[in-house]
Structures are given as structure tokens and as C-alpha cells.
Short mmCIF file of C-alpha atoms in Angstrom, two decimals:
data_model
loop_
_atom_site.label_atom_id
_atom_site.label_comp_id
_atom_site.label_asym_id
_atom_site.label_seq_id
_atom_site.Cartn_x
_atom_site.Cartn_y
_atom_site.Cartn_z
CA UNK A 21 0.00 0.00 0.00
CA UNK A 22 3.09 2.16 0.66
CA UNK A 23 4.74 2.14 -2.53
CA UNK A 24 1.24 2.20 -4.59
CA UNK A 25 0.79 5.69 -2.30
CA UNK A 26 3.99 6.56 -3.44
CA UNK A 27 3.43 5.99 -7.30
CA UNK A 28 -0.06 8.04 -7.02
CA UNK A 29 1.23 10.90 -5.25
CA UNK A 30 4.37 11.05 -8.06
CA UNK A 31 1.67 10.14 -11.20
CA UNK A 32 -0.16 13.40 -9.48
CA UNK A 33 2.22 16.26 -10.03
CA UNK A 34 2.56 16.69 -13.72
CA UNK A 35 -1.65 17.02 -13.48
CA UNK A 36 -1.00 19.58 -10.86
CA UNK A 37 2.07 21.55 -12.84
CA UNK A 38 -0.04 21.69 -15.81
CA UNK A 39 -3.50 23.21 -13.60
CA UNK A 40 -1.27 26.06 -12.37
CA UNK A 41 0.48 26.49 -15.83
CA UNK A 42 -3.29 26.79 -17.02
CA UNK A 43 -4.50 28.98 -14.41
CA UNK A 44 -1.87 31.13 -15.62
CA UNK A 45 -3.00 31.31 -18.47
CA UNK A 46 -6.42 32.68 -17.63
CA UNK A 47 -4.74 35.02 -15.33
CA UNK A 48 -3.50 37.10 -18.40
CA UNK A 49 -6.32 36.53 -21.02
CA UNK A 50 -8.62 38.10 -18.05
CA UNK A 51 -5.60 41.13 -17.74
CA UNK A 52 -5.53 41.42 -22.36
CA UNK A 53 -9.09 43.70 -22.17
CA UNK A 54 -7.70 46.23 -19.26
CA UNK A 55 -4.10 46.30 -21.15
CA UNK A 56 -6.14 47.18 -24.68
CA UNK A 57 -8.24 49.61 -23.08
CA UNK A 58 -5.12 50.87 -21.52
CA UNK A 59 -3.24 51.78 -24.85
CA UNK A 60 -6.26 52.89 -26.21
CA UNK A 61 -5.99 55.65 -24.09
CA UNK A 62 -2.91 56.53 -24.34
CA UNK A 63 -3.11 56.20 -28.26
CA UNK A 64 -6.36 59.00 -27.88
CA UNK A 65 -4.00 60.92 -25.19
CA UNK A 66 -0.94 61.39 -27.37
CA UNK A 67 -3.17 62.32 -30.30
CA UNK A 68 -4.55 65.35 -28.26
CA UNK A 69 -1.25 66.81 -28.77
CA UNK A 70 0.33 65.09 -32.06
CA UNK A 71 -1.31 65.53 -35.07
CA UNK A 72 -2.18 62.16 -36.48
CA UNK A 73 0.53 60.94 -39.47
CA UNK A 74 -2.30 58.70 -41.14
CA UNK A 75 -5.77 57.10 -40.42
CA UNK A 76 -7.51 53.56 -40.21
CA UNK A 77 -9.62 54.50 -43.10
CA UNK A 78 -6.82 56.18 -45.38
CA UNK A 79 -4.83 52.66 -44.71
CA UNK A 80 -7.25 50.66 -45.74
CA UNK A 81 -8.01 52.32 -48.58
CA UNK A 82 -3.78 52.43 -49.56
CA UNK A 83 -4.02 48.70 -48.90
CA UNK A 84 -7.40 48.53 -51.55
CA UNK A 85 -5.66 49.60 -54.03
CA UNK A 86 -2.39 47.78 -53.81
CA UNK A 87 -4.69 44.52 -53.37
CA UNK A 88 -6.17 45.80 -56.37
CA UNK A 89 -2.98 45.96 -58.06
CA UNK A 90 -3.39 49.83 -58.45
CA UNK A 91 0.20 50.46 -57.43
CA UNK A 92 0.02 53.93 -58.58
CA UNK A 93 -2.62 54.62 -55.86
CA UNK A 94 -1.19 57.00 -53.35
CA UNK A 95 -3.54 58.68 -50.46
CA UNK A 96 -3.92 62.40 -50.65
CA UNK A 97 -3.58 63.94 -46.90
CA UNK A 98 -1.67 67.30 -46.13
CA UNK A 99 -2.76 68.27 -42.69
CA UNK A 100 -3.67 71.95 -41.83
CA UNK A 101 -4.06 73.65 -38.13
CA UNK A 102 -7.62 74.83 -37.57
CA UNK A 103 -6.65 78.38 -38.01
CA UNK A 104 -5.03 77.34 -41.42
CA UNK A 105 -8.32 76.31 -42.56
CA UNK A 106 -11.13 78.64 -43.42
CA UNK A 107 -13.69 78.90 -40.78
CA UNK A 108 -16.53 78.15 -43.08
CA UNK A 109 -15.56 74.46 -43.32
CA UNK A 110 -15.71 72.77 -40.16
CA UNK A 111 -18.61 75.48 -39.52
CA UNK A 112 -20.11 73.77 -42.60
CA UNK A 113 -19.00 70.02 -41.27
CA UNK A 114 -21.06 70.86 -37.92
CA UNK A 115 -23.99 72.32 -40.07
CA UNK A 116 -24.40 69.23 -41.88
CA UNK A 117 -23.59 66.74 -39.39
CA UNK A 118 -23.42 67.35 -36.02
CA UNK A 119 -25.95 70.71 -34.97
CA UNK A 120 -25.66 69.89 -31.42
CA UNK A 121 -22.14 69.43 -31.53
CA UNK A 122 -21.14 71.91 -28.90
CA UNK A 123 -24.11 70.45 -26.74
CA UNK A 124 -23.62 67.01 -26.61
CA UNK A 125 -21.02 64.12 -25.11
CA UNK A 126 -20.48 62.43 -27.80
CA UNK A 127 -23.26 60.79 -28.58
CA UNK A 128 -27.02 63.41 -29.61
CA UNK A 129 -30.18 60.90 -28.61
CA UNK A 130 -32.38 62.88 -30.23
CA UNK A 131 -30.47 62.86 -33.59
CA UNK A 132 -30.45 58.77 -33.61
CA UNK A 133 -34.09 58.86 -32.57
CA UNK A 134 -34.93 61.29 -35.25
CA UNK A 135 -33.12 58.92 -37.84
CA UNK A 136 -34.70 55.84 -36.44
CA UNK A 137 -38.08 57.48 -37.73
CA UNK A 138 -37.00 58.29 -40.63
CA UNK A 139 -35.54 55.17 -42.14
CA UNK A 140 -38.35 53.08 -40.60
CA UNK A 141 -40.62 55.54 -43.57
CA UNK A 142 -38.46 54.26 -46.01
CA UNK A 143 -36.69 56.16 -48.18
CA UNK A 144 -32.96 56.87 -48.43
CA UNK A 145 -31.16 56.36 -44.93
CA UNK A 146 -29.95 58.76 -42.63
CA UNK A 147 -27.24 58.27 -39.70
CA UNK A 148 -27.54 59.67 -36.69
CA UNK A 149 -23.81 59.79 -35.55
CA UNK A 150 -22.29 62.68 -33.86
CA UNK A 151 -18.66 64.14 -35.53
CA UNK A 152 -17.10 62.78 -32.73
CA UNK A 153 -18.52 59.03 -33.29
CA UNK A 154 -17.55 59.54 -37.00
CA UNK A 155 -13.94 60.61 -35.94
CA UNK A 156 -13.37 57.78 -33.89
CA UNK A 157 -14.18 55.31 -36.84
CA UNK A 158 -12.64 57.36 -39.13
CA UNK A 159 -9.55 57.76 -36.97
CA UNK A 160 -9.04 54.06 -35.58
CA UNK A 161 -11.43 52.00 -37.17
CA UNK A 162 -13.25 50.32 -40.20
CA UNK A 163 -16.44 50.48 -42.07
CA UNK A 164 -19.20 48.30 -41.72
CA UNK A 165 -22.23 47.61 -38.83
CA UNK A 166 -21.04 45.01 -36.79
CA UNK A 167 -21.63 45.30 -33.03
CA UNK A 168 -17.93 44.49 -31.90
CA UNK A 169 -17.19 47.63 -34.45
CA UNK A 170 -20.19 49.54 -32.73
CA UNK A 171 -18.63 48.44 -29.86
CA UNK A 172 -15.31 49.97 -29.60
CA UNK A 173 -16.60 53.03 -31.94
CA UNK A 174 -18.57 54.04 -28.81
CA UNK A 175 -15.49 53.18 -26.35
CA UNK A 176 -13.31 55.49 -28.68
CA UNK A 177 -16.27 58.40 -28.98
CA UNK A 178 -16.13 58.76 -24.92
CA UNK A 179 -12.38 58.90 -25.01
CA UNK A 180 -12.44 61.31 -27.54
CA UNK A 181 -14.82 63.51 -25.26
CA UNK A 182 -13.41 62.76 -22.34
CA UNK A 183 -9.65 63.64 -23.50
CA UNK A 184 -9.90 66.54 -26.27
CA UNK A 185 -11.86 69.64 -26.05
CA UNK A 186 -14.35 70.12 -28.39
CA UNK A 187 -11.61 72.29 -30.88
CA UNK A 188 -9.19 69.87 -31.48
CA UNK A 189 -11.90 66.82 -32.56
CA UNK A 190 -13.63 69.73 -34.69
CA UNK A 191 -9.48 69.89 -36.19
CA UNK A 192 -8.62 66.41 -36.18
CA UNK A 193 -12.33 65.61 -38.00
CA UNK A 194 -11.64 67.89 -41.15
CA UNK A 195 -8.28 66.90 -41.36
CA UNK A 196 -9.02 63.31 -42.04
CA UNK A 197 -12.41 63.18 -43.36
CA UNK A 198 -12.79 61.70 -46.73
CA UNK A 199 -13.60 64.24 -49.26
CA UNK A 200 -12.98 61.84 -52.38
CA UNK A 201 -11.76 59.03 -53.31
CA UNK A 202 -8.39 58.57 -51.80
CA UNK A 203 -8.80 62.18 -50.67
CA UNK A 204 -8.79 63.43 -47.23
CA UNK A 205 -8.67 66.42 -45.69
CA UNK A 206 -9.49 69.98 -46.01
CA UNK A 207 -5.55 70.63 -47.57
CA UNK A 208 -6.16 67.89 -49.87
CA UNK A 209 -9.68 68.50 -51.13
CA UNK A 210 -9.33 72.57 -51.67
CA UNK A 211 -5.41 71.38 -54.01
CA UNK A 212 -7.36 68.80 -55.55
CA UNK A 213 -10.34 70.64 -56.54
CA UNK A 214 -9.80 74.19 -56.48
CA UNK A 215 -6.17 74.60 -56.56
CA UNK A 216 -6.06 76.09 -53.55
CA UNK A 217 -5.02 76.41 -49.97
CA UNK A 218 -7.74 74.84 -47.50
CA UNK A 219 -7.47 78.86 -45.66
CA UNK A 220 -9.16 80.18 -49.40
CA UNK A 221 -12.05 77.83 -49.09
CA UNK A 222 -15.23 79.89 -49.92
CA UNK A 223 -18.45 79.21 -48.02
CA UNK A 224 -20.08 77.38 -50.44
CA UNK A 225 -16.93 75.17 -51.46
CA UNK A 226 -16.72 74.29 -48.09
CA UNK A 227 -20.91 73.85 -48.30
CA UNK A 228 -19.94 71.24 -50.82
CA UNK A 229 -17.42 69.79 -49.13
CA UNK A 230 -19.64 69.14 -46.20
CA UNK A 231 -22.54 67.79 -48.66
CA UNK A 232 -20.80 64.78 -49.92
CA UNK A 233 -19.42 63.65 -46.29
CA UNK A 234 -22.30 60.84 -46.06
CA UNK A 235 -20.50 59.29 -49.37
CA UNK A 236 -17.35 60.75 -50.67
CA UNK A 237 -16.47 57.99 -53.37
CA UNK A 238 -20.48 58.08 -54.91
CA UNK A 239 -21.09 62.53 -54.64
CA UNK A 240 -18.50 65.00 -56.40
CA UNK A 241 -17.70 68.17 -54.77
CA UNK A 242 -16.25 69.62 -57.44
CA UNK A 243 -19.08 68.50 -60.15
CA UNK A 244 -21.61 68.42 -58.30
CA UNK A 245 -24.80 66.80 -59.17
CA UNK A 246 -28.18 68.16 -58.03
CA UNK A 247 -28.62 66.15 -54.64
CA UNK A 248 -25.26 67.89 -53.77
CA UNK A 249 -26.60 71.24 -54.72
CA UNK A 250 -29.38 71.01 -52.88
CA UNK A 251 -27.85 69.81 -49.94
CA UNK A 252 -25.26 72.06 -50.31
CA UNK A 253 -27.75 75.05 -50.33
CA UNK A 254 -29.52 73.35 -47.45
CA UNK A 255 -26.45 73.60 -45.25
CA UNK A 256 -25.58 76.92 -46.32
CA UNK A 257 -28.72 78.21 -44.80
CA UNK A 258 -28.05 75.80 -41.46
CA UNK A 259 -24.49 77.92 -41.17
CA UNK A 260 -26.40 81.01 -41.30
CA UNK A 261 -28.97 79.56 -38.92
CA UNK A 262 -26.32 78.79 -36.19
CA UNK A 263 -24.82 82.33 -36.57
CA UNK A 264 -22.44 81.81 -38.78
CA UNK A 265 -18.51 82.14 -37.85
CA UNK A 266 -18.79 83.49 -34.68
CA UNK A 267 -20.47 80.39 -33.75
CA UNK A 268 -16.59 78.48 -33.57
CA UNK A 269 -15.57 80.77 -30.68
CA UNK A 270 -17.74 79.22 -28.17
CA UNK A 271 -15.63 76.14 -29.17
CA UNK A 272 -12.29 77.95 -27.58
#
């Protein structure tokens, strides 16, 4: 009985080694979520001060085209200060997108319920997302409507609003907002289309600019169609509505 007691208690330990080796294991998959959401922030913390080099969405789209085989394909961005950018386009980005931006916390209820109603009519859809829930897809992101994307869109909104004031996401938004295909950016869009410096932007270029936000690659700022027109005319009069420039200071 001795030596069988023996041979068990030896036969044990390699069961035991590997349950603590597994236990281990656990121990730092249950630590991976706090570690992620710990370099999240600090990725949205050093981008409050360092103007971002690239995107998630202008990536992707470099990576389209070379999976395409379009190795020509090269990304348009030239990033511009706020006060190197005429006032009248992120004035116009807030008039088409985002009226309550200086309101809200990232995310405008009423907005989402308003576009809940409408699409349930029918019709073409409408978003409700705030600028800052677009810049954090935009910014770290990818398209599409999955709920894990959903997910860490909203987790990257309240960092946004928790970590920048309300100037710098207006910045950062018109900076790397698709304007075209392959073109982001006020800098970009104004060279591209105009010939021009993003700080000679007129109001209703920038009108137009703003108009073809909900689908860059399908609307043409610079020929644009008559749903651009219209819309474009539609947020001209929202600009005026909200006061016009002088409605950015309260952003300061």
C-alpha cells in the first residue's frame, strides 16, 4: 500500500504543474481587455497633442488599391491647423452633421431617434452619428455595422470627449475626413479641386465639401450633381442659422 501511495502521489504532479500552468493562463487573457483599453488611451492621449501621421480609413483604402494591383494609388492627406483652414468648413461640417455638436457628449439621442423614424418611412437612410462618433471610426477603425465595431466606436467616442476639447476633434475631424476618393482632408480637397489652400475655401466650397461627407467615393464636390446642390444650399442656410462664424468661438 506504501509504494502504490507513493506511485499516485508522483503520477499526481505533472496534473498539478499543468492546472497552475493553465490557471496562468487565464490570469493574463482576463488582464488582455484592461491592457487594450489601456493603450487605447494613451493612443487617444498622445493624439490630443500630435497631429495624427495617417488614419484607419486612409490605410485601408492604400491597402485597396495595392490589393487591387493599383500600385500607382497613393492617399492624398496634407494636414492643416484649424486656423489654417477657413472657418466656413468645419462650420459647414457641424452644419451638416453634427448641430448639437457643442451640446452634446459624444453621442445626440435625439439625432439617432430622429433617424430611427426616418428610415423606418423608407426612403434613403440617414445616420444619426455625432462628428465625434464619425472621428473615432474614421480615426481608428473600419467600415461596416457590426456590433464588436459599434462596440469599440462608442469606447473610442467617450475617449475622444473625455480627453480633447471640443476644438481639437472639430481639427482632427476635417483633417481626415474623406472628401474623395483617396482624398482626405481639407488641404487635400481645396489642391485637388480648387487649386487652392484649405485657408481660401469659400463658403459654399466648403458647403460642398460638407454635402458629400455621407459618401465621398459616390457625390463630387467639385461636379456636383443636383442632390449635392441642394444639400449644399440646405447647409448653407443651417451655417447662417447657427450664426455663422462666430459660432466656432464658443468652441475655444
Amino acid at each position: 500500500m506504501g509504494m502504490a501511495g507513493a506511485v499516485d502521489k508522483h503520477a499526481g504532479a505533472p496534473v498539478a504543474a499543468a492546472s497552475k500552468r493553465g490557471r496562468r493562463r487565464w490570469h493574463w487573457l482576463w488582464k488582455l481587455p484592461l491592457l487594450l483599453a489601456l493603450l487605447s488611451v494613451v493612443q487617444v492621449l498622445a493624439l490630443r497633442f500630435v497631429d495624427p501621421p495617417f488614419s484607419a480609413f486612409m490605410a485601408i483604402r492604400q491597402f485597396e488599391a495595392l490589393r487591387a494591383g493599383d500600385t500607382g494609388f497613393r492617399v492624398a492627406y496634407d494636414w492643416r491647423d484649424l486656423e489654417d483652414i477657413a472657418p466656413s468648413l468645419p462650420l459647414a461640417a457641424v452644419a451638416a452633421e453634427d448641430q448639437n455638436f457643442a451640446r452634446h457628449r459624444g453621442f445626440d439621442l435625439e439625432a439617432i431617434e430622429r433617424a430611427l423614424e426616418h428610415n423606418a418611412r423608407g426612403g434613403r437612410v440617414r445616420g444619426g452619428s455625432t462628428i465625434s462618433q464619425q472621428l473615432a471610426k474614421n480615426l481608428f477603425l473600419w467600415s461596416g455595422r457590426s456590433w464588436v465595431r459599434k462596440g469599440l466606436e462608442a469606447w473610442y467616442t467617450l475617449l475622444l470627449e473625455a480627453l480633447w476639447p471640443k476644438q481639437r476633434i472639430l481639427e482632427v475631424y476635417v483633417n481626415v475626413a474623406e472628401f474623395g476618393d483617396g482624398i482626405y482632408g481639407a488641404q487635400a480637397a481645396a489642391r485637388s479641386y480648387w487649386g487652392k489652400d484649405a485657408a481660401a475655401l469659400t463658403a459654399g466650397e466648403s458647403a460642398r465639401l460638407a454635402a458629400v461627407l455621407p459618401s465621398p467615393r459616390r457625390y463630387s464636390a467639385h461636379q456636383p450633381g443636383p442632390w449635392v446642390q441642394r444639400r449644399a444650399q440646405w447647409i448653407q442656410r443651417n451655417m447662417r442659422n447657427l450664426g455663422g462664424e462666430a459660432w466656432l468661438r464658443q468652441l475655444e
